[in-house]
Coordinates of C-alpha atoms and ligand atoms in Angstrom, one line a residue:
X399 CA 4.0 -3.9 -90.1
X400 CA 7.9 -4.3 -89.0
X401 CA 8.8 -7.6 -88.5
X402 CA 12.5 -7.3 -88.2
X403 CA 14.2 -7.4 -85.0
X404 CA 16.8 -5.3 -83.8
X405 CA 19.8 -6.5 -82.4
X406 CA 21.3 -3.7 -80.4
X407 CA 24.3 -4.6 -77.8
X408 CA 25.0 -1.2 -75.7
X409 CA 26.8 -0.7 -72.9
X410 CA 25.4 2.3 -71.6
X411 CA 24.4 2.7 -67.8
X412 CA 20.7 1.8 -66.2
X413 CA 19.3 4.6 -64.0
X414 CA 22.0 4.7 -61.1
X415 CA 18.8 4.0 -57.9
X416 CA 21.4 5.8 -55.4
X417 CA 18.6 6.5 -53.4
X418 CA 18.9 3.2 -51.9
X419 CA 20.8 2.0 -49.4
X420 CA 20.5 -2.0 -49.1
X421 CA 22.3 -4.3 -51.7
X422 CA 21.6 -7.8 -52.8
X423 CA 24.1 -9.6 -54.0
X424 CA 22.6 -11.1 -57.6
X425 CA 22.8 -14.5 -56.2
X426 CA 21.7 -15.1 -53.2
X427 CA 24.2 -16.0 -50.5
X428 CA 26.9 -15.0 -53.0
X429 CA 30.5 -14.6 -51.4
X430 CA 32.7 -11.7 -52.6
X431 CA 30.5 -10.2 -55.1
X432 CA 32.4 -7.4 -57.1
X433 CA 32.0 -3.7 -57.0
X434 CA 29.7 -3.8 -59.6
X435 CA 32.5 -2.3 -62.0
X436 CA 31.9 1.1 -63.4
X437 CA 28.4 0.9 -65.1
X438 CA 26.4 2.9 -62.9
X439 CA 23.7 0.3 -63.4
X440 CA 21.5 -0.1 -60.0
X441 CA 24.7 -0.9 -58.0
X442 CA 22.9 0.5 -54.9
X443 CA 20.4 -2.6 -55.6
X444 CA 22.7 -4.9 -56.3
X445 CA 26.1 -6.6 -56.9
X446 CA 27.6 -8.6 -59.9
X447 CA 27.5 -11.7 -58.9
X448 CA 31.0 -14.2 -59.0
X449 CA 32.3 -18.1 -59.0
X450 CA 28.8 -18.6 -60.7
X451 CA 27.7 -22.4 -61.0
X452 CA 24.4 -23.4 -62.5
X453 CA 25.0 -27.1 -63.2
X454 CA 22.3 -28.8 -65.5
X455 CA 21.7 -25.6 -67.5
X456 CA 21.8 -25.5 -71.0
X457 CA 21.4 -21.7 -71.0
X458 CA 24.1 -21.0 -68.6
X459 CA 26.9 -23.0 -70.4
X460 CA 26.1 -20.9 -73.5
X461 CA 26.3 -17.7 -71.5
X462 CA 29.6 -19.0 -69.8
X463 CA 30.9 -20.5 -73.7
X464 CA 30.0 -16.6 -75.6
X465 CA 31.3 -14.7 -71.9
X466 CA 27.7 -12.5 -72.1
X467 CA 24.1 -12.5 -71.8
X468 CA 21.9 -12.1 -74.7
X469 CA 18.0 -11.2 -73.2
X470 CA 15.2 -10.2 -75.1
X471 CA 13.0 -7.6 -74.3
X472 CA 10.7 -4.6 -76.1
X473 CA 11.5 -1.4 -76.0
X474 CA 8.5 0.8 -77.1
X475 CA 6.4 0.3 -73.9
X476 CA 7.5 3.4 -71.4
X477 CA 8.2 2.3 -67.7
X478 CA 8.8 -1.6 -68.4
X479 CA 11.1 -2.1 -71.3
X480 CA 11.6 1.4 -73.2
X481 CA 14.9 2.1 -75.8
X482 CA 15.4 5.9 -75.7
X483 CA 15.8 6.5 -79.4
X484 CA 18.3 8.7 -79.8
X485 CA 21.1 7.5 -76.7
X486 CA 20.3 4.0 -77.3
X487 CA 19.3 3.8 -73.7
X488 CA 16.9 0.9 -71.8
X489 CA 15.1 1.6 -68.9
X490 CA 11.7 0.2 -67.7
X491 CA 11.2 -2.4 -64.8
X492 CA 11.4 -5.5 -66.9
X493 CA 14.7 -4.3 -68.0
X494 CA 15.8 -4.0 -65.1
X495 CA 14.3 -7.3 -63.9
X496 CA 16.7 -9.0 -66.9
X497 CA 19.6 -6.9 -65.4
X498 CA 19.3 -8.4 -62.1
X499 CA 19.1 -11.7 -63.3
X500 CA 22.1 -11.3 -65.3
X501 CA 24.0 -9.7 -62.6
X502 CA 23.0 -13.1 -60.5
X503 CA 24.7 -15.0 -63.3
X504 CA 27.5 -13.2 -63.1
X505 CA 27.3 -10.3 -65.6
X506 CA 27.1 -7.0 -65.5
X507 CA 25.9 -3.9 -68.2
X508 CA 28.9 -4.4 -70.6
X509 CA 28.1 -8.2 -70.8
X510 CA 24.3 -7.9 -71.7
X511 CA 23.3 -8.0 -75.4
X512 CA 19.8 -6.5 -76.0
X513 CA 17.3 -8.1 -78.8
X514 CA 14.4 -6.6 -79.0
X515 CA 11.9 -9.5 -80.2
X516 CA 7.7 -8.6 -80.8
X517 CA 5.3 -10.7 -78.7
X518 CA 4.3 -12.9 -81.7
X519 CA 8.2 -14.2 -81.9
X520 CA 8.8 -14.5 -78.5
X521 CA 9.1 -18.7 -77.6
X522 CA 10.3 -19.2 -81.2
X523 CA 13.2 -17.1 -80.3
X524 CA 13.6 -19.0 -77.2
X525 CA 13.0 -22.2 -79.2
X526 CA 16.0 -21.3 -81.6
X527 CA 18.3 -20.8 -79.0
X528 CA 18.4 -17.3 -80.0
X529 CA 18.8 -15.8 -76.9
X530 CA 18.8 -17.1 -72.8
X531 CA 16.0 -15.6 -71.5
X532 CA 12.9 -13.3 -72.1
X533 CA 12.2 -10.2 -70.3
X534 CA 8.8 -8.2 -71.5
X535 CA 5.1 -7.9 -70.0
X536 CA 5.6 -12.1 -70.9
X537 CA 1.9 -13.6 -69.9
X538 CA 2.7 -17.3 -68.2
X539 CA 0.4 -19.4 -70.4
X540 CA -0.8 -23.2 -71.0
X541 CA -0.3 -22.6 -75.1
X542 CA 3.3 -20.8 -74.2
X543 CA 3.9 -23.7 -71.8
X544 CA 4.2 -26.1 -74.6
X545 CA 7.0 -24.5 -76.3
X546 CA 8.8 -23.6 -73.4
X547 CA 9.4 -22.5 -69.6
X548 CA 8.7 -19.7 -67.2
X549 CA 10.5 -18.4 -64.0
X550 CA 7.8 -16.2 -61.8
X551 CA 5.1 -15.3 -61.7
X552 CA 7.0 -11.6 -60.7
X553 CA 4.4 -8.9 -62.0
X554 CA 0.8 -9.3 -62.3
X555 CA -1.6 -7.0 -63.9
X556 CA -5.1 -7.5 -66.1
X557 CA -5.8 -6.9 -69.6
X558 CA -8.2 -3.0 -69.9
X559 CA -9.1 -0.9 -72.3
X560 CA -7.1 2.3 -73.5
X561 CA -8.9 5.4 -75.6
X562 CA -8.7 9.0 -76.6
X563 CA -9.1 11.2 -73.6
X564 CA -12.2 12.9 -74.7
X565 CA -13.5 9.1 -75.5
X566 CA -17.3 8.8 -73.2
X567 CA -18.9 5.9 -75.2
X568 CA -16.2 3.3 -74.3
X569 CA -16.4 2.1 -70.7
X570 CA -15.6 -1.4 -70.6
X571 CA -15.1 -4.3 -73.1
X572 CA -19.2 -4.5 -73.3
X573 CA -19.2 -1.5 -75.0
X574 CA -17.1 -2.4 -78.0
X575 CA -20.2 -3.2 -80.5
X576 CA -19.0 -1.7 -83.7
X577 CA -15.6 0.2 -82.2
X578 CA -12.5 -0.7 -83.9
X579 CA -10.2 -2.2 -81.5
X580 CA -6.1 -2.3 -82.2
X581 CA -4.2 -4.8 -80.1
X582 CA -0.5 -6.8 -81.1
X583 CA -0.2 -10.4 -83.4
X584 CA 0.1 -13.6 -80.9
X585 CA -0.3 -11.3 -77.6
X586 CA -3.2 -12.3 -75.1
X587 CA -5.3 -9.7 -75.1
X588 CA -5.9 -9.9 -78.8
X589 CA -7.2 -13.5 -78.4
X590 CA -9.2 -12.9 -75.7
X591 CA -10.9 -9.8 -77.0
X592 CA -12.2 -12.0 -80.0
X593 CA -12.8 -14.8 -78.0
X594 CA -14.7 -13.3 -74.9
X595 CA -16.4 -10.2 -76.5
X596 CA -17.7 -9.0 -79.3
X597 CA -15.9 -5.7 -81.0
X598 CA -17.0 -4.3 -84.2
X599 CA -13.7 -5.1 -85.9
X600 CA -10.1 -5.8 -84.3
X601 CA -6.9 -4.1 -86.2
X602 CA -3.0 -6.2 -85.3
X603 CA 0.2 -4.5 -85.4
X604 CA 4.0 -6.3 -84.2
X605 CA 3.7 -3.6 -81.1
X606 CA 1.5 -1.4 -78.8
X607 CA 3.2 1.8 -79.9
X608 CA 2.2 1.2 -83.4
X609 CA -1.7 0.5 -82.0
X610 CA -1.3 4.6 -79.8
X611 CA -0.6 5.9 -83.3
X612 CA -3.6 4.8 -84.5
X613 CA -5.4 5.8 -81.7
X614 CA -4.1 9.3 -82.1
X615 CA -4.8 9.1 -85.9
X616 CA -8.7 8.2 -85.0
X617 CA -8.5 5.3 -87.2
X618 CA -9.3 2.6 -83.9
X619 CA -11.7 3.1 -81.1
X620 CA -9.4 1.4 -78.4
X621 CA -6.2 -0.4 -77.7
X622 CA -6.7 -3.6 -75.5
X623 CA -3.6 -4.9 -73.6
X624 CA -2.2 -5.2 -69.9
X625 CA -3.2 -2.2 -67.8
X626 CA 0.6 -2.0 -66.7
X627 CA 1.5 -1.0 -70.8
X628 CA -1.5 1.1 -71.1
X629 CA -0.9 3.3 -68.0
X630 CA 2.9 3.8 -69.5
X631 CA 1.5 5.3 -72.4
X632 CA -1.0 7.7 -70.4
X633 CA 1.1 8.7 -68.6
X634 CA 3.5 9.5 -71.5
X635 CA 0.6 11.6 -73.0
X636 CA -2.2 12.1 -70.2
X637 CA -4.1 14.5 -72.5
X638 CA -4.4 12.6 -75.5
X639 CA -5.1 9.2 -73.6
X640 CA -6.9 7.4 -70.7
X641 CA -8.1 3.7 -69.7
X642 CA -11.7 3.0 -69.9
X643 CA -12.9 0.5 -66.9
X644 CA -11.3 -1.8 -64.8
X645 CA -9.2 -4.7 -66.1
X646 CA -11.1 -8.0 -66.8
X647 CA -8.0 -10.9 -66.9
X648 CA -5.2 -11.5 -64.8
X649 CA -1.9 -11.8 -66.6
X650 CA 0.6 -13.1 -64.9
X651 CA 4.0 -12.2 -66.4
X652 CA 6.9 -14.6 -66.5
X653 CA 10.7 -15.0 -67.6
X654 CA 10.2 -17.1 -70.7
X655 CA 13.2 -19.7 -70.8
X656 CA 14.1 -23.0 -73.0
X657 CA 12.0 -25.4 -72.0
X658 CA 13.5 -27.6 -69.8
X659 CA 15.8 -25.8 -68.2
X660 CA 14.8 -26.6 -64.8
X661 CA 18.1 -25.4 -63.4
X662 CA 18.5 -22.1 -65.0
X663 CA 13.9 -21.5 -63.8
X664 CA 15.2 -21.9 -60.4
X665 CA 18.4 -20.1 -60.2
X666 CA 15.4 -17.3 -60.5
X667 CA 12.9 -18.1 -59.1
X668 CA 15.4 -18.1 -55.6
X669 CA 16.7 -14.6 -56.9
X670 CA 13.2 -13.5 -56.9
X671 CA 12.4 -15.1 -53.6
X672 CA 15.4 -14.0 -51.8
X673 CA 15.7 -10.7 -53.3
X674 CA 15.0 -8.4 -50.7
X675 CA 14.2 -5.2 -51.2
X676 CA 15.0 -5.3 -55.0
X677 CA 11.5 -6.1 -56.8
X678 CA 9.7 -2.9 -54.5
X679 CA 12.5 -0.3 -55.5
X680 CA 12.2 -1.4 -59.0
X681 CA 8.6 -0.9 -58.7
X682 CA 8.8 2.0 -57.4
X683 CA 11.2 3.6 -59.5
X684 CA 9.7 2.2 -62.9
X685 CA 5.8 1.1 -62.4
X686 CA 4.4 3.8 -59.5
X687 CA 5.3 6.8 -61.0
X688 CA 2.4 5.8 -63.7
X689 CA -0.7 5.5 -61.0
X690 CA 0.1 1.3 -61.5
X691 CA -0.6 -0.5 -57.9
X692 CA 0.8 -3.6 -56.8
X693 CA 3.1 -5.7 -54.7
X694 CA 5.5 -8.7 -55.5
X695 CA 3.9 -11.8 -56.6
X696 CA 5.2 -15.4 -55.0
X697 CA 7.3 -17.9 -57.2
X698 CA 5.2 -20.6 -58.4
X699 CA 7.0 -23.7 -59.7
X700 CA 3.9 -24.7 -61.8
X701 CA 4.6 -21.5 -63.9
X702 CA 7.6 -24.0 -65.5
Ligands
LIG1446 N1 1.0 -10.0 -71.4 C1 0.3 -10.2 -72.7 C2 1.0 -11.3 -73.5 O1 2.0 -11.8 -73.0 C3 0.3 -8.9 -73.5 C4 1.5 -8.1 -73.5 C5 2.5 -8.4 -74.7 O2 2.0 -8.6 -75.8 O3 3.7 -8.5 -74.4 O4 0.6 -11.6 -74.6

């Protein structure tokens, strides 16, 4: 099992959405945003945000101290936060959802250090100072809560079931008697499956891509995680994969921050409330293409 993390800073340009017309300045009511410089990255969404003040955050006088962002995200699950291999490239909504939350600081592409970080080290990270904020499929959570703080809700989707396409016996997660089931160390959806149900055996790897190679190997029966990653790996490989039933939690994904930084929570929670058109077009451009279904969630201050 890898257990590294890899620190990767790029500066290489986010899918260009020229499609769109309407732009959002990163923070709200922001005067005499820039140009967006020459990125490329989602300028038709929105603008670099300048004269940025966030007082009472921690977070933000580190990011203004180094002059850059540092986020952490994943980048093996297609459509939400995905590193192309061989360019080096990220793309996926919640990338792009850490993108627009930089740019509402006040930095663009260039400025934006990537670490990728597994979800079993996610609040330690954040705990450690290690980076500002977390970006990735990031359930909002009582036991998380303890450690540290979430902006959102922005996504919500449910924990299912993924198998082999030519799987018929696996239908739900009553059907798991004796099926080996693969899911990732300190995510949700493992604790719930042994918790709630009652599968033959469950397998844990550091990511979801390492659970589809065992599902393509035949040695596990199922993968169990948020429908949203599931349907980015069908639709990666509709004929070697499908989700069995309908989804049986509701996760509701967050940006993890350090806890108690109220300042820096509500600096996005108002982007995310204010953003116009900004969540749908990211939606639409990341999460529809895969058959996923849904509409922006409201801000919730309890998520904190
Ligand atoms: N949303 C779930 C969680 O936060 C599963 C996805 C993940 O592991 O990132 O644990």
């Amino acid at each position: 099992m890898r257990k590294s993390r890899i620190m990767t800073g790029i500066g290489i340009s986010a899918v260009a959405l020229l499609a769109l017309t309407g732009c959002n300045s990163g923070t709200p009511g922001a005067t005499d945003p820039t140009d967006g410089g020459d990125t490329g990255q989602s300028e038709a969404l929105w603008e670099v945000s300048t004269d940025v003040s966030l007082e009472g955050s921690p977070t933000f006088d580190a990011i203004t101290a180094r002059d850059g962002v540092v986020v952490g995200v994943k980048n093996d699950q297609p459509g939400l936060g995905y590193e192309d291999a061989a360019t080096g490239e990220r793309t996926g909504f919640d990338v792009d959802i850490a993108r627009w939350i930089a740019a509402s600081l006040g930095y663009d592409e260039e400025q934006i250090e990537y670490v990728t970080i597994p979800s079993a080290n996610r609040e330690q990270e954040l705990v450690n100072g290690n980076i500002d904020y977390y970006v990735g499929t990031y359930s909002i959570t009582d036991t998380r809560k303890e450690l540290i703080d979430f902006a959102g809700p922005y996504f919500l989707t449910g924990q299912g079931l993924m198998v082999a396409a030519d799987n018929t016996d696996i239908n739900g997660p009553d059907d798991l008697e004796g099926k080996i089931v693969c899911s990732v160390t300190g995510s949700t959806p493992l604790q719930r499956i042994r918790d709630e149900y009652n599968p033959g055996d469950t397998v844990e790897y550091d990511t979801y891509s390492q659970c589809v190679e065992q599902l393509k190997a035949g040695s596990v029966d199922a993968i169990t995680t948020d429908e949203a990653i599931l349907a980015g790996y069908v639709a990666q490989e509709p004929d070697a994969l499908k989700i069995a039933g309908e989804p049986f939690s509701e996760e509701r994904y967050g940006v993890g921050v350090a806890k108690g930084d109220t300042a820096l929570v509500e600096h996005i929670n108002t982007l995310f409330t204010d953003g116009g058109d900004v969540w749908t077009a990211l939606f639409d451009e990341h999460l529809a293409p895969a058959g996923i279904e849904g509409s922006q969630p409201e801000v919730d201050d309890t998520a904190m």
